[in-house]
């Protein structure tokens, strides 16, 4: 019997090892929850028929005394833009509704080797573009804390699956905040690793200079276990590198805080930040005010570079190579009909903006300019993290300017939706790792909604995020449920 709601990977691993529960029982527990809750919450687009079969194989392995890996029997929800051999992968787009993956993404291969069980694929904003999961072609996902609200996005299915106890862990992807913001809205831990730390082979690309795959999990330790499993150099993604192992445990860290514009940020989020500062101070770290003068240009910069890359990445979906072909009068007609039918409104908007900023007349004014600004933002972070005395070891910011908003609240105003990303996009533009931690609640309409704290560290210093994250968890003893 699995009595304990909201198990962690660590706890479940011990129970599996001691034989207290079997992988099959664990999988069945989540399948039952999915059956009960998914119709309402719409996190899963598909539950895999072979989930129990996968679990049975793990049990057989364990019984025969084999080492089945660090994630043996742990049931995962997988974002619908990560390929699993033989399964559909639609990126929540109509254009890919009939597409079946012909190979495993590298992260899936690694999870498989580590013994993970794949429960199913979960909902997202179409091609990962959005901050609420309302851009899915298959209906929005709801926030389990309050079903009138969004779970965040684009990895909203992953966050809801976890928060509603329909999985023990999940994978998401983060191009501008899509792991961290839904984790923040659903009271989970979400990690965007350093650019180049986790292979994107088998990830349906959104914006290739920004995309990273990462875990959404219940605790920092769980996120760390998953990260350690999926990271690493991969010849199939040439942006990946294996950094030198840096394992210096530093007791007293310097944490940078920014004087960000508090207007437009929910007052409870500002309060949450004050509490976080107080907590880090209490556990013995030094707090230091820093300035990143170009940070304020992150959002406009992101909303030029990202659509530029989106427009070229999505060019392959023409109904010939991929996608449900809708036939027109001639080849051009095929393209127009297929893409007209297959892409949703937001996807079309971004493909158009991207094509515009890359067009010969405007390329320098927009795209080149944005890349120059990106370099300046990078320099800001380099200066803050440099080796001199003035350096800091980490920077803290809110994950999002507010708690989960209502379904439909921002769908008519794309700019309002884009403002959700104000605190998250800089980590993608600069490539540094960032984590979102459950950091408190805001009470709204009689419901307690989770808030997220974001910690940003220098390139390849996920270890700092894990150290600070664990300290924060312990010091706060936040009861999430
Ligand atoms: N919300 C952001 C956007 O709409 C981030 C998306 C993402 O990280 N995939 O672009």
Short mmCIF file of C-alpha atoms and ligand atoms in Angstrom, two decimals:
data_model
loop_
_atom_site.label_atom_id
_atom_site.label_comp_id
_atom_site.label_asym_id
_atom_site.label_seq_id
_atom_site.Cartn_x
_atom_site.Cartn_y
_atom_site.Cartn_z
CA UNK A 1 0.00 0.00 0.00
CA UNK A 2 1.18 3.46 -0.76
CA UNK A 3 -0.36 5.58 1.93
CA UNK A 4 1.87 8.54 1.78
CA UNK A 5 0.71 11.25 -0.53
CA UNK A 6 3.50 13.25 -2.07
CA UNK A 7 6.34 10.83 -1.76
CA UNK A 8 9.76 11.96 -2.85
CA UNK A 9 12.19 10.09 -5.09
CA UNK A 10 14.45 9.63 -2.11
CA UNK A 11 11.75 8.13 0.10
CA UNK A 12 10.25 6.01 -2.66
CA UNK A 13 13.71 4.71 -3.52
CA UNK A 14 14.17 3.46 0.03
CA UNK A 15 10.77 1.82 0.06
CA UNK A 16 11.48 0.12 -3.26
CA UNK A 17 14.87 -1.04 -2.13
CA UNK A 18 13.60 -2.52 1.12
CA UNK A 19 10.77 -4.26 -0.72
CA UNK A 20 8.11 -2.34 1.21
CA UNK A 21 6.54 -1.44 -2.11
CA UNK A 22 7.03 -2.67 -5.65
CA UNK A 23 7.58 -0.55 -8.75
CA UNK A 24 4.30 -1.90 -10.07
CA UNK A 25 2.40 -0.77 -6.98
CA UNK A 26 3.97 2.64 -7.21
CA UNK A 27 3.07 2.99 -10.87
CA UNK A 28 -0.46 1.78 -10.22
CA UNK A 29 -0.84 4.34 -7.45
CA UNK A 30 -0.15 7.17 -9.89
CA UNK A 31 -2.24 5.60 -12.66
CA UNK A 32 -5.17 5.53 -10.26
CA UNK A 33 -4.69 9.19 -9.38
CA UNK A 34 -4.47 10.07 -13.06
CA UNK A 35 -7.71 8.23 -13.69
CA UNK A 36 -9.42 10.14 -10.92
CA UNK A 37 -8.09 13.60 -11.58
CA UNK A 38 -6.93 14.03 -15.14
CA UNK A 39 -10.32 14.64 -16.74
CA UNK A 40 -10.60 17.78 -14.66
CA UNK A 41 -7.00 18.95 -14.69
CA UNK A 42 -5.98 17.94 -18.23
CA UNK A 43 -2.30 17.42 -17.44
CA UNK A 44 -1.81 14.19 -19.39
CA UNK A 45 -2.36 14.13 -23.13
CA UNK A 46 -1.70 10.41 -23.13
CA UNK A 47 -1.15 7.78 -20.48
CA UNK A 48 1.12 5.05 -21.78
CA UNK A 49 -0.44 1.59 -22.09
CA UNK A 50 2.86 -0.02 -21.24
CA UNK A 51 3.48 1.86 -17.96
CA UNK A 52 2.68 -1.20 -15.85
CA UNK A 53 4.77 -3.37 -18.15
CA UNK A 54 7.77 -1.05 -17.66
CA UNK A 55 7.32 -1.23 -13.88
CA UNK A 56 7.07 -5.03 -13.91
CA UNK A 57 10.39 -5.25 -15.73
CA UNK A 58 12.00 -3.12 -13.04
CA UNK A 59 10.54 -5.36 -10.33
CA UNK A 60 11.89 -8.45 -12.07
CA UNK A 61 15.31 -6.86 -12.26
CA UNK A 62 15.25 -5.89 -8.59
CA UNK A 63 14.13 -9.41 -7.65
CA UNK A 64 16.95 -11.00 -9.60
CA UNK A 65 19.40 -8.87 -7.64
CA UNK A 66 20.41 -6.59 -10.52
CA UNK A 67 21.26 -2.96 -9.89
CA UNK A 68 18.41 -1.30 -11.72
CA UNK A 69 19.76 2.24 -11.40
CA UNK A 70 19.28 5.30 -9.21
CA UNK A 71 15.74 5.94 -10.46
CA UNK A 72 14.56 2.33 -10.50
CA UNK A 73 10.77 2.28 -10.51
CA UNK A 74 10.31 6.04 -10.24
CA UNK A 75 7.27 7.13 -12.32
CA UNK A 76 7.79 10.21 -14.50
CA UNK A 77 5.56 12.54 -16.49
CA UNK A 78 7.27 13.71 -19.69
CA UNK A 79 6.60 17.01 -21.45
CA UNK A 80 5.11 16.45 -24.88
CA UNK A 81 8.10 17.96 -26.72
CA UNK A 82 10.56 15.27 -25.59
CA UNK A 83 10.75 12.23 -27.85
CA UNK A 84 10.10 8.73 -26.55
CA UNK A 85 10.69 6.03 -29.13
CA UNK A 86 7.44 4.72 -30.61
CA UNK A 87 5.22 7.22 -28.79
CA UNK A 88 3.42 10.25 -30.11
CA UNK A 89 5.05 13.61 -29.52
CA UNK A 90 3.01 16.61 -30.56
CA UNK A 91 4.46 19.59 -28.66
CA UNK A 92 0.74 20.22 -28.04
CA UNK A 93 0.34 21.27 -31.66
CA UNK A 94 -2.23 20.10 -34.20
CA UNK A 95 0.50 20.07 -36.80
CA UNK A 96 2.17 17.15 -35.04
CA UNK A 97 -0.93 15.33 -33.86
CA UNK A 98 -0.08 12.23 -35.89
CA UNK A 99 3.66 12.28 -35.36
CA UNK A 100 5.33 9.33 -33.67
CA UNK A 101 8.90 9.51 -32.41
CA UNK A 102 11.35 7.11 -34.01
CA UNK A 103 14.02 7.39 -31.35
CA UNK A 104 14.53 8.26 -27.69
CA UNK A 105 15.72 11.72 -26.72
CA UNK A 106 19.07 11.47 -24.95
CA UNK A 107 17.46 12.47 -21.64
CA UNK A 108 14.91 9.67 -22.06
CA UNK A 109 17.64 7.16 -22.83
CA UNK A 110 19.44 8.25 -19.67
CA UNK A 111 16.31 8.07 -17.51
CA UNK A 112 15.51 4.66 -18.97
CA UNK A 113 18.98 3.37 -18.11
CA UNK A 114 18.50 4.72 -14.60
CA UNK A 115 15.31 2.66 -14.26
CA UNK A 116 12.63 5.35 -14.61
CA UNK A 117 9.07 4.44 -15.59
CA UNK A 118 7.31 6.70 -18.09
CA UNK A 119 3.67 7.21 -17.16
CA UNK A 120 2.72 9.38 -20.09
CA UNK A 121 3.22 12.63 -21.95
CA UNK A 122 1.95 15.87 -20.53
CA UNK A 123 0.42 19.07 -21.81
CA UNK A 124 2.27 22.30 -22.64
CA UNK A 125 1.86 25.54 -24.55
CA UNK A 126 2.16 24.81 -28.26
CA UNK A 127 5.85 24.40 -29.13
CA UNK A 128 6.59 25.65 -25.58
CA UNK A 129 5.44 29.17 -26.38
CA UNK A 130 3.50 30.64 -23.52
CA UNK A 131 3.31 31.06 -19.79
CA UNK A 132 0.00 29.42 -18.91
CA UNK A 133 -0.46 26.20 -20.96
CA UNK A 134 -3.49 27.88 -22.52
CA UNK A 135 -1.79 27.84 -25.92
CA UNK A 136 -2.07 24.07 -26.13
CA UNK A 137 -4.10 22.81 -29.08
CA UNK A 138 -5.56 20.24 -26.69
CA UNK A 139 -7.10 22.53 -24.07
CA UNK A 140 -5.57 24.23 -21.05
CA UNK A 141 -4.25 22.46 -17.98
CA UNK A 142 -5.62 23.60 -14.63
CA UNK A 143 -3.76 24.47 -11.45
CA UNK A 144 -4.50 21.85 -8.76
CA UNK A 145 -4.39 24.51 -6.03
CA UNK A 146 -7.26 26.34 -7.70
CA UNK A 147 -8.80 24.95 -10.84
CA UNK A 148 -9.92 28.38 -11.99
CA UNK A 149 -6.25 29.25 -12.37
CA UNK A 150 -3.45 28.35 -14.75
CA UNK A 151 -0.56 26.09 -13.72
CA UNK A 152 1.90 28.36 -15.51
CA UNK A 153 3.68 27.39 -18.67
CA UNK A 154 4.86 26.21 -20.89
CA UNK A 155 5.56 23.06 -18.81
CA UNK A 156 2.17 23.35 -17.08
CA UNK A 157 1.28 19.68 -17.58
CA UNK A 158 4.50 18.61 -15.85
CA UNK A 159 3.90 20.91 -12.86
CA UNK A 160 0.24 19.95 -12.46
CA UNK A 161 0.97 16.23 -12.79
CA UNK A 162 3.37 16.53 -9.90
CA UNK A 163 1.34 18.88 -7.71
CA UNK A 164 -1.80 16.74 -8.09
CA UNK A 165 0.15 13.59 -7.22
CA UNK A 166 -0.22 12.16 -10.72
CA UNK A 167 3.56 11.52 -11.00
CA UNK A 168 6.56 11.42 -8.72
CA UNK A 169 8.75 13.54 -10.97
CA UNK A 170 8.63 15.28 -14.32
CA UNK A 171 10.73 16.64 -17.13
CA UNK A 172 10.11 20.03 -18.65
CA UNK A 173 11.94 22.37 -20.99
CA UNK A 174 12.89 25.98 -20.32
CA UNK A 175 13.55 28.55 -23.04
CA UNK A 176 12.54 31.64 -21.09
CA UNK A 177 11.18 30.30 -17.81
CA UNK A 178 9.02 27.34 -18.77
CA UNK A 179 10.31 25.05 -16.02
CA UNK A 180 10.70 27.64 -13.28
CA UNK A 181 7.45 29.59 -13.63
CA UNK A 182 5.09 26.56 -13.59
CA UNK A 183 7.11 25.10 -10.71
CA UNK A 184 6.56 28.40 -8.89
CA UNK A 185 2.79 28.42 -9.60
CA UNK A 186 2.39 24.81 -8.45
CA UNK A 187 4.64 24.79 -5.38
CA UNK A 188 7.39 22.62 -6.87
CA UNK A 189 11.13 22.80 -7.42
CA UNK A 190 12.10 23.56 -11.03
CA UNK A 191 15.64 23.64 -12.39
CA UNK A 192 16.89 25.17 -15.61
CA UNK A 193 20.41 23.80 -15.97
CA UNK A 194 23.34 25.69 -17.48
CA UNK A 195 23.13 25.94 -21.27
CA UNK A 196 25.17 23.00 -22.54
CA UNK A 197 24.74 20.85 -19.45
CA UNK A 198 21.86 18.68 -20.67
CA UNK A 199 21.52 17.34 -24.20
CA UNK A 200 18.63 18.58 -26.32
CA UNK A 201 18.90 15.72 -28.77
CA UNK A 202 15.29 14.63 -29.19
CA UNK A 203 13.76 17.84 -27.85
CA UNK A 204 11.42 19.51 -30.33
CA UNK A 205 13.32 22.78 -30.66
CA UNK A 206 11.79 26.14 -29.82
CA UNK A 207 14.71 28.60 -29.73
CA UNK A 208 17.96 26.70 -29.92
CA UNK A 209 20.29 29.21 -28.29
CA UNK A 210 18.02 29.29 -25.23
CA UNK A 211 16.43 25.82 -24.81
CA UNK A 212 17.35 23.54 -21.92
CA UNK A 213 15.69 20.42 -20.52
CA UNK A 214 15.39 20.08 -16.76
CA UNK A 215 13.51 18.51 -13.87
CA UNK A 216 10.40 19.56 -11.99
CA UNK A 217 10.43 17.79 -8.65
CA UNK A 218 9.14 17.95 -5.08
CA UNK A 219 12.42 18.65 -3.35
CA UNK A 220 15.82 20.05 -4.20
CA UNK A 221 17.38 16.62 -3.62
CA UNK A 222 14.97 15.06 -6.09
CA UNK A 223 15.81 17.70 -8.68
CA UNK A 224 19.50 17.03 -8.08
CA UNK A 225 19.09 13.27 -8.57
CA UNK A 226 17.32 13.80 -11.88
CA UNK A 227 19.81 16.44 -13.00
CA UNK A 228 22.73 14.13 -12.24
CA UNK A 229 21.08 11.43 -14.32
CA UNK A 230 20.30 13.50 -17.41
CA UNK A 231 23.34 15.80 -17.60
CA UNK A 232 26.46 15.17 -19.63
CA UNK A 233 28.23 15.60 -22.91
CA UNK A 234 26.40 14.14 -25.89
CA UNK A 235 27.84 13.83 -29.39
CA UNK A 236 24.28 14.31 -30.67
CA UNK A 237 24.08 17.83 -29.21
CA UNK A 238 27.30 19.67 -29.90
CA UNK A 239 26.47 22.46 -27.49
CA UNK A 240 26.97 20.05 -24.59
CA UNK A 241 30.20 20.02 -22.67
CA UNK A 242 31.49 18.28 -19.60
CA UNK A 243 32.79 20.90 -17.19
CA UNK A 244 35.53 20.17 -14.72
CA UNK A 245 34.00 18.91 -11.51
CA UNK A 246 33.97 21.76 -9.01
CA UNK A 247 33.01 20.58 -5.58
CA UNK A 248 33.98 23.21 -3.11
CA UNK A 249 31.59 23.33 -0.25
CA UNK A 250 31.48 26.92 0.80
CA UNK A 251 29.89 27.71 4.12
CA UNK A 252 29.47 31.38 3.73
CA UNK A 253 28.28 32.51 0.36
CA UNK A 254 27.71 35.97 -0.99
CA UNK A 255 24.20 36.37 -2.29
CA UNK A 256 23.46 39.24 -4.63
CA UNK A 257 20.19 41.11 -4.51
CA UNK A 258 18.96 43.51 -7.12
CA UNK A 259 17.02 46.63 -6.75
CA UNK A 260 14.37 45.56 -9.25
CA UNK A 261 11.31 47.65 -9.87
CA UNK A 262 8.87 46.61 -7.15
CA UNK A 263 5.92 48.28 -8.82
CA UNK A 264 4.09 45.80 -10.93
CA UNK A 265 5.24 43.01 -8.64
CA UNK A 266 2.67 41.55 -6.25
CA UNK A 267 3.20 42.82 -2.71
CA UNK A 268 3.21 39.26 -1.38
CA UNK A 269 6.00 38.41 -3.82
CA UNK A 270 8.00 41.36 -2.46
CA UNK A 271 7.30 40.11 1.07
CA UNK A 272 8.39 36.62 0.06
CA UNK A 273 11.69 38.12 -1.16
CA UNK A 274 12.24 39.90 2.16
CA UNK A 275 11.64 36.63 4.00
CA UNK A 276 14.06 34.82 1.70
CA UNK A 277 16.76 37.40 2.37
CA UNK A 278 16.18 37.10 6.07
CA UNK A 279 16.42 33.31 5.81
CA UNK A 280 19.70 33.32 3.92
CA UNK A 281 21.10 35.86 6.32
CA UNK A 282 20.03 33.71 9.26
CA UNK A 283 21.74 30.61 7.91
CA UNK A 284 24.96 32.57 7.70
CA UNK A 285 25.31 33.97 4.19
CA UNK A 286 26.24 37.48 3.28
CA UNK A 287 23.72 39.57 1.40
CA UNK A 288 25.08 42.11 -1.00
CA UNK A 289 23.30 44.64 -3.16
CA UNK A 290 24.48 44.50 -6.74
CA UNK A 291 23.62 46.17 -10.00
CA UNK A 292 23.09 44.62 -13.38
CA UNK A 293 22.50 47.73 -15.47
CA UNK A 294 21.42 45.93 -18.64
CA UNK A 295 19.12 43.43 -16.96
CA UNK A 296 16.09 45.58 -17.67
CA UNK A 297 16.55 44.97 -21.40
CA UNK A 298 16.29 41.20 -21.00
CA UNK A 299 12.62 40.92 -21.85
CA UNK A 300 12.64 42.99 -25.08
CA UNK A 301 15.87 41.29 -26.08
CA UNK A 302 14.36 37.83 -25.51
CA UNK A 303 11.21 38.71 -27.45
CA UNK A 304 13.34 39.46 -30.53
CA UNK A 305 15.90 36.65 -30.39
CA UNK A 306 13.43 33.96 -29.35
CA UNK A 307 10.89 34.53 -32.19
CA UNK A 308 13.75 34.83 -34.70
CA UNK A 309 14.90 31.34 -33.75
CA UNK A 310 11.33 30.06 -33.50
CA UNK A 311 10.58 31.18 -37.05
CA UNK A 312 13.51 29.25 -38.44
CA UNK A 313 12.97 26.17 -36.24
CA UNK A 314 9.31 25.95 -37.22
CA UNK A 315 10.03 26.22 -40.93
CA UNK A 316 10.46 22.44 -41.10
CA UNK A 317 6.79 21.86 -40.28
CA UNK A 318 5.45 22.10 -43.80
CA UNK A 319 3.29 19.00 -44.09
CA UNK A 320 5.89 17.31 -46.30
CA UNK A 321 8.64 16.44 -43.86
CA UNK A 322 6.48 16.66 -40.74
CA UNK A 323 2.90 17.29 -39.96
CA UNK A 324 -0.57 16.47 -41.06
CA UNK A 325 -0.56 17.47 -44.73
CA UNK A 326 -3.54 19.55 -45.86
CA UNK A 327 -3.47 19.61 -49.63
CA UNK A 328 -3.78 22.84 -51.56
CA UNK A 329 -3.71 23.67 -55.30
CA UNK A 330 0.06 23.42 -55.58
CA UNK A 331 3.13 23.10 -53.34
CA UNK A 332 2.81 26.62 -51.96
CA UNK A 333 -0.87 25.94 -51.39
CA UNK A 334 0.05 22.81 -49.42
CA UNK A 335 2.36 24.82 -47.18
CA UNK A 336 -0.16 27.56 -46.60
CA UNK A 337 -3.02 25.21 -45.84
CA UNK A 338 -0.99 22.89 -43.65
CA UNK A 339 0.58 25.66 -41.60
CA UNK A 340 -2.65 27.64 -41.51
CA UNK A 341 -4.47 24.64 -40.12
CA UNK A 342 -1.73 23.21 -37.94
CA UNK A 343 -0.38 26.20 -36.03
CA UNK A 344 -2.24 28.06 -33.31
CA UNK A 345 -2.54 31.82 -32.96
CA UNK A 346 0.47 32.43 -30.71
CA UNK A 347 2.71 30.21 -32.82
CA UNK A 348 1.75 32.13 -35.95
CA UNK A 349 2.31 35.42 -34.16
CA UNK A 350 5.84 34.45 -33.17
CA UNK A 351 6.72 32.99 -36.56
CA UNK A 352 5.65 36.31 -38.09
CA UNK A 353 7.56 38.46 -35.59
CA UNK A 354 10.60 36.25 -36.08
CA UNK A 355 10.47 36.47 -39.85
CA UNK A 356 10.08 40.22 -39.58
CA UNK A 357 13.09 40.78 -37.30
CA UNK A 358 15.21 38.59 -39.59
CA UNK A 359 14.09 40.23 -42.81
CA UNK A 360 16.82 42.02 -44.74
CA UNK A 361 15.49 45.53 -44.08
CA UNK A 362 15.14 45.09 -40.34
CA UNK A 363 17.79 42.50 -39.45
CA UNK A 364 20.33 44.99 -38.13
CA UNK A 365 17.81 47.18 -36.37
CA UNK A 366 16.28 44.29 -34.44
CA UNK A 367 18.16 41.01 -34.53
CA UNK A 368 21.73 42.33 -34.52
CA UNK A 369 20.84 44.96 -31.93
CA UNK A 370 19.24 42.34 -29.67
CA UNK A 371 22.33 40.14 -29.94
CA UNK A 372 24.49 43.11 -28.95
CA UNK A 373 22.29 43.79 -25.96
CA UNK A 374 22.41 40.10 -25.08
CA UNK A 375 26.21 40.34 -24.95
CA UNK A 376 25.93 43.27 -22.55
CA UNK A 377 23.56 41.38 -20.26
CA UNK A 378 26.01 38.46 -20.31
CA UNK A 379 28.81 40.83 -19.35
CA UNK A 380 26.71 42.11 -16.43
CA UNK A 381 26.43 38.58 -15.08
CA UNK A 382 30.11 37.87 -15.70
CA UNK A 383 31.02 40.98 -13.72
CA UNK A 384 28.74 40.00 -10.86
CA UNK A 385 30.13 36.47 -10.74
CA UNK A 386 33.78 37.26 -11.48
CA UNK A 387 36.59 36.14 -9.24
CA UNK A 388 37.33 39.51 -7.66
CA UNK A 389 36.36 40.48 -4.16
CA UNK A 390 33.26 42.16 -5.39
CA UNK A 391 31.87 38.97 -6.78
CA UNK A 392 28.76 37.18 -5.57
CA UNK A 393 28.16 33.42 -5.65
CA UNK A 394 24.48 33.62 -6.46
CA UNK A 395 21.74 36.11 -7.23
CA UNK A 396 18.18 35.91 -6.00
CA UNK A 397 15.07 37.18 -7.72
CA UNK A 398 11.41 36.23 -7.67
CA UNK A 399 10.54 33.54 -10.21
CA UNK A 400 7.40 35.33 -11.34
CA UNK A 401 5.90 38.74 -10.53
CA UNK A 402 2.76 37.17 -9.10
CA UNK A 403 1.00 33.95 -8.12
CA UNK A 404 -0.99 31.82 -10.58
CA UNK A 405 -3.45 33.97 -12.51
CA UNK A 406 -6.92 33.08 -13.72
CA UNK A 407 -7.59 31.10 -16.87
CA UNK A 408 -8.38 33.54 -19.66
CA UNK A 409 -7.02 36.52 -17.72
CA UNK A 410 -4.18 37.26 -20.15
CA UNK A 411 -5.13 35.40 -23.30
CA UNK A 412 -6.33 38.54 -25.08
CA UNK A 413 -3.21 40.50 -24.26
CA UNK A 414 0.04 38.86 -25.34
CA UNK A 415 2.16 41.63 -23.81
CA UNK A 416 0.66 41.00 -20.39
CA UNK A 417 1.46 37.32 -20.81
CA UNK A 418 5.04 38.14 -21.88
CA UNK A 419 5.55 40.22 -18.72
CA UNK A 420 5.26 37.00 -16.73
CA UNK A 421 8.75 36.16 -18.01
CA UNK A 422 10.38 39.33 -16.72
CA UNK A 423 12.50 37.58 -14.06
CA UNK A 424 13.28 34.33 -15.87
CA UNK A 425 14.50 35.14 -19.38
CA UNK A 426 17.90 36.57 -18.39
CA UNK A 427 19.15 33.14 -17.28
CA UNK A 428 18.34 31.77 -20.75
CA UNK A 429 19.88 34.73 -22.58
CA UNK A 430 23.11 34.33 -20.61
CA UNK A 431 23.08 30.55 -20.22
CA UNK A 432 23.47 30.50 -16.44
CA UNK A 433 21.62 27.92 -14.31
CA UNK A 434 18.61 28.92 -12.22
CA UNK A 435 16.25 27.16 -9.85
CA UNK A 436 12.79 27.99 -8.54
CA UNK A 437 11.94 26.97 -4.98
CA UNK A 438 8.62 26.95 -3.15
CA UNK A 439 8.93 30.01 -0.93
CA UNK A 440 5.57 30.83 0.55
CA UNK A 441 1.98 31.50 -0.34
CA UNK A 442 -0.39 34.23 -1.32
CA UNK A 443 -3.95 33.99 -0.17
CA UNK A 444 -6.40 34.85 -2.93
CA UNK A 445 -10.12 34.13 -3.11
CA UNK A 446 -9.76 32.01 0.02
CA UNK A 447 -7.09 29.79 -1.57
CA UNK A 448 -3.42 29.59 -0.71
CA UNK A 449 -1.41 29.92 -3.91
CA UNK A 450 2.30 29.03 -3.99
CA UNK A 451 5.03 31.59 -4.70
CA UNK A 452 8.48 30.82 -6.08
CA UNK A 453 11.93 32.12 -5.22
CA UNK A 454 14.53 32.05 -7.97
CA UNK A 455 18.25 31.53 -7.37
CA UNK A 456 20.72 32.10 -10.19
CA UNK A 457 24.33 30.86 -10.13
CA UNK A 458 27.39 31.13 -12.40
CA UNK A 459 27.76 28.77 -15.36
CA UNK A 460 28.04 25.12 -14.33
CA UNK A 461 27.52 25.91 -10.65
CA UNK A 462 24.32 23.94 -10.15
CA UNK A 463 26.00 22.74 -6.94
CA UNK A 464 25.51 26.23 -5.47
CA UNK A 465 21.82 26.14 -6.38
CA UNK A 466 21.44 22.76 -4.70
CA UNK A 467 23.32 23.85 -1.58
CA UNK A 468 21.33 27.06 -1.15
CA UNK A 469 18.11 25.32 -2.15
CA UNK A 470 18.49 22.65 0.51
CA UNK A 471 19.40 25.19 3.15
CA UNK A 472 16.37 27.23 2.22
CA UNK A 473 14.10 24.17 2.38
CA UNK A 474 15.42 23.20 5.79
CA UNK A 475 15.32 26.68 7.22
CA UNK A 476 11.82 27.37 6.07
CA UNK A 477 10.20 24.02 6.63
CA UNK A 478 7.57 25.05 4.15
CA UNK A 479 4.62 22.73 4.31
CA UNK A 480 3.44 22.60 0.79
CA UNK A 481 0.25 20.64 1.07
N1 LIG B 1 6.86 32.10 -21.30
C1 LIG B 1 7.99 32.19 -22.15
C2 LIG B 1 7.55 32.32 -23.57
O1 LIG B 1 6.41 32.38 -23.80
C3 LIG B 1 8.92 31.03 -21.93
C4 LIG B 1 8.68 29.84 -22.76
C5 LIG B 1 9.62 28.71 -22.51
O2 LIG B 1 10.48 28.79 -21.63
N2 LIG B 1 9.51 27.66 -23.30
O3 LIG B 1 8.33 32.38 -24.47
#
